[in-house]
Coordinates of C-alpha atoms in Angstrom, one line a residue:
Chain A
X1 CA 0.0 0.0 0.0
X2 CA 1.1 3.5 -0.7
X3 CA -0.3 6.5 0.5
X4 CA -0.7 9.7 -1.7
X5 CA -1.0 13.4 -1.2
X6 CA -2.7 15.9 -3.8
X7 CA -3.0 19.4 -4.2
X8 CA -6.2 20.0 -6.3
X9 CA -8.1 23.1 -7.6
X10 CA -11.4 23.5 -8.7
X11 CA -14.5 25.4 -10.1
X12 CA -17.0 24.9 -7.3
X13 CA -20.2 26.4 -9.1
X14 CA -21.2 23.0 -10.5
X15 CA -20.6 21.1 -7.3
X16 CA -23.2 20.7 -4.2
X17 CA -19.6 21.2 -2.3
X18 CA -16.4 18.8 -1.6
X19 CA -17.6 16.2 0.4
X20 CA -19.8 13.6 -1.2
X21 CA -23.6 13.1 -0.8
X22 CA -26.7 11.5 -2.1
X23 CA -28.3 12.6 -5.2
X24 CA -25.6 15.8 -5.8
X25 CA -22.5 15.9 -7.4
X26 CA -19.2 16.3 -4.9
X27 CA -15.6 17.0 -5.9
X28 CA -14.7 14.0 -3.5
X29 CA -17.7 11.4 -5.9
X30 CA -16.1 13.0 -9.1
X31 CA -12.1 12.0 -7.8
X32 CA -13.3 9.1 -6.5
X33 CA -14.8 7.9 -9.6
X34 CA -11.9 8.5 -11.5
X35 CA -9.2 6.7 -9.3
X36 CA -11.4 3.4 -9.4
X37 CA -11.0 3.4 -13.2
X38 CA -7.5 4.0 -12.3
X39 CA -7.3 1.4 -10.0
X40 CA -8.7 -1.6 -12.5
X41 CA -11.9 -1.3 -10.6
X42 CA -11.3 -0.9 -7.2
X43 CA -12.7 1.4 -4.7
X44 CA -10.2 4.5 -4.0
X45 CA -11.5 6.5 -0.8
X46 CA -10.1 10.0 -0.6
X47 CA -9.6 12.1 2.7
X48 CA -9.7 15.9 2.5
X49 CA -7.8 18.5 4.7
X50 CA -11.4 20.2 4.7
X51 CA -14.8 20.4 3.2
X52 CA -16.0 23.2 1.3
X53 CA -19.8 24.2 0.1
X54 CA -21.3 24.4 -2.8
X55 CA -20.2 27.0 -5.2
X56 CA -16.7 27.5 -2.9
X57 CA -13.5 27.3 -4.8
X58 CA -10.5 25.7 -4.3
X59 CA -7.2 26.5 -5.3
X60 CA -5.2 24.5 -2.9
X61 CA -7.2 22.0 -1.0
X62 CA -5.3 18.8 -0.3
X63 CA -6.1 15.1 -0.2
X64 CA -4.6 12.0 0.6
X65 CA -5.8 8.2 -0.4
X66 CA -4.0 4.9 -1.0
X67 CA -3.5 2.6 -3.9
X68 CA -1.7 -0.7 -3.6
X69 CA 1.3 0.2 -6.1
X70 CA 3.7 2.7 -5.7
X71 CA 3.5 4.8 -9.0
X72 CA 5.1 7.4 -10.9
X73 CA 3.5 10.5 -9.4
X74 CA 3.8 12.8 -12.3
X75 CA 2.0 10.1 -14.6
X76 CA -0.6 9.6 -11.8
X77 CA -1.1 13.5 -11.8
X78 CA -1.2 13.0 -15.4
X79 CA -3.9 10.4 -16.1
X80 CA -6.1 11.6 -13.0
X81 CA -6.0 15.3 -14.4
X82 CA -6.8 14.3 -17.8
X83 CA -9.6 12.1 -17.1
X84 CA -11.0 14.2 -14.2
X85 CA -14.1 16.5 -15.0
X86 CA -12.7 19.6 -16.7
X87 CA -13.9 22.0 -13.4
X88 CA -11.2 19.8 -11.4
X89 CA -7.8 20.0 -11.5
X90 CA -4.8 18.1 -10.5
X91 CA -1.8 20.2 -9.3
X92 CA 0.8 18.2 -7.6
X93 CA 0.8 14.3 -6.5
X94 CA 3.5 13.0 -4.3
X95 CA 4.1 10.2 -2.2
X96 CA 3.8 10.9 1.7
X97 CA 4.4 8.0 4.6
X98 CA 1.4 6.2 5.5
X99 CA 0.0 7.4 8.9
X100 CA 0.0 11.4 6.9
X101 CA -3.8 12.0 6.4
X102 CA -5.1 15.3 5.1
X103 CA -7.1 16.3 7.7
X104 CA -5.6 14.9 10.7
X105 CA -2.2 16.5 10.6
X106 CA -1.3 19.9 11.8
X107 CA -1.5 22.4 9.1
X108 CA -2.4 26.4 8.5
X109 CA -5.1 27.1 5.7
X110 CA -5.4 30.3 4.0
X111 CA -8.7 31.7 2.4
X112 CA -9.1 34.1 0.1
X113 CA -12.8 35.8 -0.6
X114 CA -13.6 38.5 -3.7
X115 CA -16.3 41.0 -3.8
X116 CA -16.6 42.6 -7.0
X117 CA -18.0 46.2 -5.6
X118 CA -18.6 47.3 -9.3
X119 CA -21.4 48.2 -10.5
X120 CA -22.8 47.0 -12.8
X121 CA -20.9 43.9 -11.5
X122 CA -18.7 41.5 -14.3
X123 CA -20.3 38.7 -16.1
X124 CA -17.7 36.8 -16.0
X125 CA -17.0 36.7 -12.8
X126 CA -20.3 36.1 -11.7
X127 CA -19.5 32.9 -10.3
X128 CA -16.4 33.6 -9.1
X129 CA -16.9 36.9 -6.7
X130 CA -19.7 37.8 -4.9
X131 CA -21.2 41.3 -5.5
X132 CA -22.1 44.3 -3.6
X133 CA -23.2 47.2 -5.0
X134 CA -22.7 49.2 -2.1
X135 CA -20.4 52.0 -0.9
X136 CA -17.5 50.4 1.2
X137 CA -15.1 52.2 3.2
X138 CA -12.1 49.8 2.6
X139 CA -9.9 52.0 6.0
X140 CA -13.1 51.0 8.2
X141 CA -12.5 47.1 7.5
X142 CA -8.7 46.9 7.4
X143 CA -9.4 48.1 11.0
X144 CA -12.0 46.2 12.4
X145 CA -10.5 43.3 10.7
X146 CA -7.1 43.3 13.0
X147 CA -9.8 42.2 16.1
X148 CA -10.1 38.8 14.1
X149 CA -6.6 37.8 14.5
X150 CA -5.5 35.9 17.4
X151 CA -6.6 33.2 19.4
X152 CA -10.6 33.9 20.0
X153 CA -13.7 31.9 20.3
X154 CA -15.4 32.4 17.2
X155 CA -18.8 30.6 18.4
X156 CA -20.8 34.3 16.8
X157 CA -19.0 33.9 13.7
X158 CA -20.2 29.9 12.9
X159 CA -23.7 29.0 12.2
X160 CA -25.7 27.8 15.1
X161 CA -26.3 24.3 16.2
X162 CA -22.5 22.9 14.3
X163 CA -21.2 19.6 16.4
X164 CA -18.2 21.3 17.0
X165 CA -17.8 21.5 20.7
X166 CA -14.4 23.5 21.0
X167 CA -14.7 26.8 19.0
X168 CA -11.7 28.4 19.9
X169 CA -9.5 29.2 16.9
X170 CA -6.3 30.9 16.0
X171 CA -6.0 33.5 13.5
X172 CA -2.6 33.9 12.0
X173 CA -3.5 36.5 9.2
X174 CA -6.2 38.6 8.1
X175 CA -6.0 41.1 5.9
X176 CA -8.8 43.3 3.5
X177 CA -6.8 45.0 0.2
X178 CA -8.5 46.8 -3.0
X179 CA -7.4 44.7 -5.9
X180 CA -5.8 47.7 -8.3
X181 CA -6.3 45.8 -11.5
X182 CA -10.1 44.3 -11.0
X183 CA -11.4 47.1 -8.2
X184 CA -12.3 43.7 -6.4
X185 CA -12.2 43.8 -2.5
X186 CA -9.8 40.8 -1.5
X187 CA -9.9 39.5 2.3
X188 CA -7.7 36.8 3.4
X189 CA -7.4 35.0 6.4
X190 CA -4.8 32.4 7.6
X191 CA -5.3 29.9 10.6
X192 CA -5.3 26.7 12.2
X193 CA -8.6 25.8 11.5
X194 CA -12.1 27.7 10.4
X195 CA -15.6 26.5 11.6
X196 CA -18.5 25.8 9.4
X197 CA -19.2 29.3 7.4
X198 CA -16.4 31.2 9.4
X199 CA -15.4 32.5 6.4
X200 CA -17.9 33.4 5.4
X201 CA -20.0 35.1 8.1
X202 CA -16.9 37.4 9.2
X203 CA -16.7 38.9 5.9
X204 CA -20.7 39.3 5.8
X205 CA -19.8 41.3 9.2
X206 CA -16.6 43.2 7.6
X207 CA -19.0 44.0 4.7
X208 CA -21.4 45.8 7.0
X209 CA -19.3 47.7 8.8
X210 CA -17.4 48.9 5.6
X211 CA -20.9 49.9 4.5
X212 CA -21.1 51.8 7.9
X213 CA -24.6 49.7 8.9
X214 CA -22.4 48.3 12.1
X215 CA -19.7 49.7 14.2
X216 CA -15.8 48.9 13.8
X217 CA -16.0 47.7 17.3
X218 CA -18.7 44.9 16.0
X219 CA -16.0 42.3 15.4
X220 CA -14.9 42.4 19.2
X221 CA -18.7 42.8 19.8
X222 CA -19.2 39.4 18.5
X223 CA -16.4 37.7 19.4
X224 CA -16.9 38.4 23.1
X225 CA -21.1 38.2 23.3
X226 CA -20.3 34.4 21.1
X227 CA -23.9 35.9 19.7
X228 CA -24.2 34.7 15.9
X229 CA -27.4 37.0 15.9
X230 CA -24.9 40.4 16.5
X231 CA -22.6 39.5 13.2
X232 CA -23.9 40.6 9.9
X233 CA -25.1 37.9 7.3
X234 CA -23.5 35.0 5.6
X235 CA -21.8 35.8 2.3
X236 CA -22.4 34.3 -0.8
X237 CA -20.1 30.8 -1.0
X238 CA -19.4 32.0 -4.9
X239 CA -16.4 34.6 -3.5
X240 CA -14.9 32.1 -1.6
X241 CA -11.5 30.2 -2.0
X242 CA -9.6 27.3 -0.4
X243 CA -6.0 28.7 -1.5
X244 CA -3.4 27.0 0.1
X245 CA -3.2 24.5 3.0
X246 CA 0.8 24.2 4.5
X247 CA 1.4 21.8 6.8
X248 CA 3.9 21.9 9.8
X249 CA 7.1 20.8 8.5
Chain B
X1 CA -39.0 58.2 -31.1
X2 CA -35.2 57.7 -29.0
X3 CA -32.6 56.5 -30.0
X4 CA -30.3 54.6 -27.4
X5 CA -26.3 53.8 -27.5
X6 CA -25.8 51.0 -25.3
X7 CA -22.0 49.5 -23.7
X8 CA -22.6 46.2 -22.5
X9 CA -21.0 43.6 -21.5
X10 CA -21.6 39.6 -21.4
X11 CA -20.1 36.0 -20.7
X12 CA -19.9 33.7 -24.0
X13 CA -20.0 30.7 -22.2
X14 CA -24.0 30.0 -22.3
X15 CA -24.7 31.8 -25.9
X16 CA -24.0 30.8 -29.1
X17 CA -22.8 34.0 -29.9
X18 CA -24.2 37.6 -30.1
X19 CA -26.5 37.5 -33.1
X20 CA -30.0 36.2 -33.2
X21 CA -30.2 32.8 -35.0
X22 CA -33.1 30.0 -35.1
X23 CA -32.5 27.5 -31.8
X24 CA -29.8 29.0 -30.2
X25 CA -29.1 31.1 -27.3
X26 CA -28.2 34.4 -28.5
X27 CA -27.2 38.0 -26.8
X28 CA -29.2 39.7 -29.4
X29 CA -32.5 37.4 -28.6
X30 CA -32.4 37.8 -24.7
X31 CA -31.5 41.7 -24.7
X32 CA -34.4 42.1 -27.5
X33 CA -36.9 39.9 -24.9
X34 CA -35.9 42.0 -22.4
X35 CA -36.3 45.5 -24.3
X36 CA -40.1 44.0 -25.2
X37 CA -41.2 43.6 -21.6
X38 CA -39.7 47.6 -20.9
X39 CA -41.5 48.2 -24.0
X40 CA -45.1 47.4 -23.3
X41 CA -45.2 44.5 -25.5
X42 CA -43.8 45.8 -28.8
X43 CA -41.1 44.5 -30.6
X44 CA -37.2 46.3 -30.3
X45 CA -34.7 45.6 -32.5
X46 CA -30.9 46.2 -31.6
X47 CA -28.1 46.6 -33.8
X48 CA -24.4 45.5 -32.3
X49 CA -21.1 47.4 -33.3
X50 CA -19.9 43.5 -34.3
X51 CA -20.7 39.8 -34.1
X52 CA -19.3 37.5 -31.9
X53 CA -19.2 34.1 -31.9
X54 CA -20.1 31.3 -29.2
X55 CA -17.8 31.7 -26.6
X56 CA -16.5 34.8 -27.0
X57 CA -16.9 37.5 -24.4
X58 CA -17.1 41.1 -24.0
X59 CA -16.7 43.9 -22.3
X60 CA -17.9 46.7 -24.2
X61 CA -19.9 45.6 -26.9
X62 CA -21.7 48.4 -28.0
X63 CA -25.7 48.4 -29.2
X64 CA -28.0 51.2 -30.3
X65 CA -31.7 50.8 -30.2
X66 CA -34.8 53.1 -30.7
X67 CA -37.6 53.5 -28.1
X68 CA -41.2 55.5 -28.6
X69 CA -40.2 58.1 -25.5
X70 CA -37.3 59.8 -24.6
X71 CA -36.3 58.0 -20.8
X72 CA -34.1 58.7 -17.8
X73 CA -31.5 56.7 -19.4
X74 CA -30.0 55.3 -15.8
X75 CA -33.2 54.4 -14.7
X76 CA -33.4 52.4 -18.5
X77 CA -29.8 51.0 -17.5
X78 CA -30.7 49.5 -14.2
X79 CA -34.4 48.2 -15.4
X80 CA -32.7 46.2 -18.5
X81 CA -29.8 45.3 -16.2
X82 CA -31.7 43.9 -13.6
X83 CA -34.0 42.2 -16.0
X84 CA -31.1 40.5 -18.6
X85 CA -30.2 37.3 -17.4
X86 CA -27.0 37.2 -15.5
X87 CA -25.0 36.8 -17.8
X88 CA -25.1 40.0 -19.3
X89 CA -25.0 43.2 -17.8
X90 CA -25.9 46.7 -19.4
X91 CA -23.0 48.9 -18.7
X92 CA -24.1 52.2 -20.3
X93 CA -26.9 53.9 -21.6
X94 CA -26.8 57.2 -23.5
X95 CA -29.2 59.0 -25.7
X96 CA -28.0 59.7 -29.5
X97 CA -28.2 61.2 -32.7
X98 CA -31.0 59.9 -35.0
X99 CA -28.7 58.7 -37.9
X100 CA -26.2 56.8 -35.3
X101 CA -25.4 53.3 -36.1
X102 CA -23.9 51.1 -34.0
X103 CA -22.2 49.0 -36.9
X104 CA -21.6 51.7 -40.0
X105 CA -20.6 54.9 -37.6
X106 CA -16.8 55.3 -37.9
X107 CA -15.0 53.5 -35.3
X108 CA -12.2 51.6 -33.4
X109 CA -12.2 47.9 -31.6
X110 CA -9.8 46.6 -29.0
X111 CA -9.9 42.6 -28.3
X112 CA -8.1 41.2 -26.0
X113 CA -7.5 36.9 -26.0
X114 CA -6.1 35.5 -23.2
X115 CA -4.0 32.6 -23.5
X116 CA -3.5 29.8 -19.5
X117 CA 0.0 28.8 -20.4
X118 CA 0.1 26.8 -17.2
X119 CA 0.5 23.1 -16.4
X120 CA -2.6 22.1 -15.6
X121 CA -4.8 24.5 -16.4
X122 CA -6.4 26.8 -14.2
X123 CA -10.2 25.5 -13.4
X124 CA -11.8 28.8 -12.9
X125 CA -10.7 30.4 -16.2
X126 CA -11.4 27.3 -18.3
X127 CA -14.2 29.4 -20.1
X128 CA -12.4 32.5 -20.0
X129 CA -9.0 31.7 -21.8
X130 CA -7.7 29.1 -23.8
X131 CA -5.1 27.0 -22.5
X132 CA -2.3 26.0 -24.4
X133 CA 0.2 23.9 -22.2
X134 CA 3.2 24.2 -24.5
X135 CA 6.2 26.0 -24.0
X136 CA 6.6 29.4 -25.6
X137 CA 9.0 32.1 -26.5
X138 CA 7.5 35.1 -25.3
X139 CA 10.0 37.4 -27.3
X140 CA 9.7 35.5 -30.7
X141 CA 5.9 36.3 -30.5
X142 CA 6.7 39.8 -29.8
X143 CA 9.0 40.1 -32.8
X144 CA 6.6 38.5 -35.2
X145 CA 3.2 40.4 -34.2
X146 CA 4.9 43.9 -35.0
X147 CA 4.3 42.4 -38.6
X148 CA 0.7 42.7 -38.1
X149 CA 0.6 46.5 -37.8
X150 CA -0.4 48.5 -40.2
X151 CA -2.7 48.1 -43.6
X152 CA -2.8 44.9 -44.5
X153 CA -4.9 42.6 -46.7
X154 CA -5.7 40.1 -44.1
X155 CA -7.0 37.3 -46.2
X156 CA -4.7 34.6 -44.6
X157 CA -5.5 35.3 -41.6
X158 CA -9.9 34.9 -42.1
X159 CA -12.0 32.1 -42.9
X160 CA -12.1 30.6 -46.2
X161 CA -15.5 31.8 -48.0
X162 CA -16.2 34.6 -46.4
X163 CA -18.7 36.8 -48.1
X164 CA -16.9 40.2 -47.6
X165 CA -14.7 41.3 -50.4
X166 CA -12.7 44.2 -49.3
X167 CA -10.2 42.2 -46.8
X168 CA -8.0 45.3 -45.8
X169 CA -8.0 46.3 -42.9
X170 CA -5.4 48.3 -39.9
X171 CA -4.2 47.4 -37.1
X172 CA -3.4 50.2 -35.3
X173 CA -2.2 48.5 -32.2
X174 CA -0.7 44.6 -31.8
X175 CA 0.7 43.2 -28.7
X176 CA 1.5 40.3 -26.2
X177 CA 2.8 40.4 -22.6
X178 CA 2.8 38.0 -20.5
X179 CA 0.3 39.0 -17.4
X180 CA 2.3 39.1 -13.6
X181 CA -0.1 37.9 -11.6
X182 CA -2.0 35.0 -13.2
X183 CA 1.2 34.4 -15.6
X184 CA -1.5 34.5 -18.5
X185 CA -0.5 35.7 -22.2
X186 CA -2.4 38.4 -23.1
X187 CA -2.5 39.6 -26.6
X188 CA -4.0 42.8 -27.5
X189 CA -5.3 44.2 -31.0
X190 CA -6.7 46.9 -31.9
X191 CA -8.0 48.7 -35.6
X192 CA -10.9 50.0 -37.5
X193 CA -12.0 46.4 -38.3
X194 CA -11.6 42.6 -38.0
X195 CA -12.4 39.7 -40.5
X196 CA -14.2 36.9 -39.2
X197 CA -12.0 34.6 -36.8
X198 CA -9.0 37.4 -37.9
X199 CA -8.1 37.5 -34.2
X200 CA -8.2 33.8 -33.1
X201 CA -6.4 33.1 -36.6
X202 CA -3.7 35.5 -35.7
X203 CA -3.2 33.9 -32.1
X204 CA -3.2 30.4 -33.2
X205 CA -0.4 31.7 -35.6
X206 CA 1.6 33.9 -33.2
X207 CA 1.2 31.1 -30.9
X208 CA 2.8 28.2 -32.9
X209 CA 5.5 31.1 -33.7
X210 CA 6.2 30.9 -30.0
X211 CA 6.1 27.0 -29.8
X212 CA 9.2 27.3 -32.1
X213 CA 7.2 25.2 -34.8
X214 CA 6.9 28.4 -37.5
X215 CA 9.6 31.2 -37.7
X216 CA 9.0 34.7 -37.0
X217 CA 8.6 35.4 -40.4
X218 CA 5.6 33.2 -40.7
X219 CA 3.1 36.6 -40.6
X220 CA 4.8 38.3 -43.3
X221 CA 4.5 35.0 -45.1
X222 CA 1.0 34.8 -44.3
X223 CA 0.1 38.3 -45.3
X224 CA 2.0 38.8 -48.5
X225 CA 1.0 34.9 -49.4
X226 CA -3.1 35.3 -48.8
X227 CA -3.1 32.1 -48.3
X228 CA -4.9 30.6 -44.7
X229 CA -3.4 27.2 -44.7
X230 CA 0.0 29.1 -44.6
X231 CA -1.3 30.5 -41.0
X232 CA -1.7 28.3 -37.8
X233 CA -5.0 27.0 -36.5
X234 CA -7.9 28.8 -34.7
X235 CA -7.5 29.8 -31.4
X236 CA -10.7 28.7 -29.2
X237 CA -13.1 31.5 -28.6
X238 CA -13.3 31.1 -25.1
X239 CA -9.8 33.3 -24.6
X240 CA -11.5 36.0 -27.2
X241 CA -13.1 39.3 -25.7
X242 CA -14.1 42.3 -27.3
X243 CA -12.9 44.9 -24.9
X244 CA -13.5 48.4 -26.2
X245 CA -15.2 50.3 -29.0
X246 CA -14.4 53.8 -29.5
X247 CA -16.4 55.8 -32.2
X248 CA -15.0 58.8 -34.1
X249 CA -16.9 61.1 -32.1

């Protein structure tokens, strides 16, 4: 048996998210159905370093499953990419000892989430930014977004009733920038680990106080209440990107 | 009656191309569904600057129309915008001369065609540039499209059978750089007029120029030969976007 690792991109608008489900169509069903024709027929489970929803991007999510030859990686990355839908990619393969596993190991994920704030908004990146059409102060947000970083119970920040019993989280990096080129708003955040719409729901809060509809103190507001019902709403999952996942050493 | 110069812009992907055929999904038939609803029920015809073909995208295609009444013409904007499908959006709305036309009014067009030289692909752009995973010269592709300058009869480089007869045209502008950020190629043309599939003939040739597999004199040859199966093939569509109009005033 040998165990593999794989960075993988893909175009989340046609998926009902990564992790596989009845009657929808999952990155992991789509990968999976390709390694059993790669693997004469034989079920090929996959483990990811994290799920994402439907219509959420990935540049850089990671997964790890196991054949029972050792192969050539760049011909494996090779045959999976090519016969893999065309909205998934395969970056990188390589070989990794057998007790790594995606998920389990200690790594740092970084997000990255567009708004297009044009209006009218771009066609083509419909799918690929989430719009609003409303006046942002960008100063407002770079400074209310500091109050994310660090180590902080983000229970306000996930949706209500997740499984998850420990919500404390550390946030290595989180930054909001204007994008010169696009006039997009890009956030990005870095951390040890994100609950269930994290992501999302902080920048639905950074949007609103941008907009000047909440307070720049908001952000500590709903940190320290835990009150999901004091952070603005949920952003669309269409802005959202897995980018890069690193793990320690 | 009004008459109405519109800039709008629009994703290829879903249409098979701007004007109206029998069906097909067209730009021409979904703004012209759209302008009948704001219309009371009767029929409006629009009239584009240029045709493009399935896949291609633009930017600022530009339209005229004619209405009964003289309107508030952002009011107009945002009720067509908001009532296009999503995949277009109505950029600009100004009211204009009588005897403008869209298509036979003096004017300039830019197109831009972007070019995912990276191994794999990126997902996310699949339908927004064409990806060519071959290795390429970036300076011998900037010698050779200098050669496309100027007044030129661009046979070679259009469609066999074409109806048009009068295949000169200028290219007042010609270039390709290769894009920092998302390490595209992006090739940019512009002049008073393009043959059909001139641009994605040009790019398929420039393109197999930087491959090494033609010399740089291959657009000299093409031009002074007239002769298309001289030039290399047609670039997809999905890299094409017509970016700017700009009308003699």
């Amino acid at each position: 048996m040998t165990r593999y690792k794989a960075i993988i991109s893909y175009d989340g608008t046609a998926f009902s998210g990564f992790q596989r489900q009845p009657h929808a169509r999952t990155v992991q069903e789509e990968i999976e159905k390709t390694l059993l024709r790669l693997n004469s027929g034989k079920e090929v489970v996959i483990h990811g370093a994290g799920r994402t929803d439907a219509g959420v991007h990935a540049y850089g999510q990671v997964i790890h499953f196991d054949l029972p030859q050792e192969r050539d990686v760049e011909k494996l990355r090779f045959g999976l990419d090519t016969q893999c839908p065309d909205d998934i990619d395969i970056v990188d393969i390589a070989i990794v000892s057998d007790d790594f596993h995606a998920r389990y190991n200690k790594h740092s994920k970084t997000y990255e989430f567009l708004v297009d704030i044009g209006r009218p908004k771009n066609p083509m990146m419909r799918n690929y930014a989430t719009h609003y059409p409303y006046p942002v102060d960008l100063s407002l947000m770079q400074e209310a977004i500091l109050d994310l970083q660090g180590t902080h119970d983000f229970t306000g920040f996930t949706a209500a009733g997740t499984s998850v019993e420990n919500k404390v989280r550390t946030i290595s990096h989180a930054s909001v920038e204007r994008d010169e080129k696009t006039g997009f708003l890009v956030f990005t955040f870095s951390g040890n680990g994100f609950l269930y719409k994290q992501v999302r729901n902080m920048v639905g809060t950074l949007l609103k106080i941008g907009n000047g509809r909440m307070p720049v103190s908001q952000i500590k507001t709903v940190l320290e209440s835990r009150n999901r019902d004091l952070a603005g709403p949920t952003a669309a999952g269409n802005g959202l990107y897995l980018k890069e996942i690193t793990y320690d050493n």
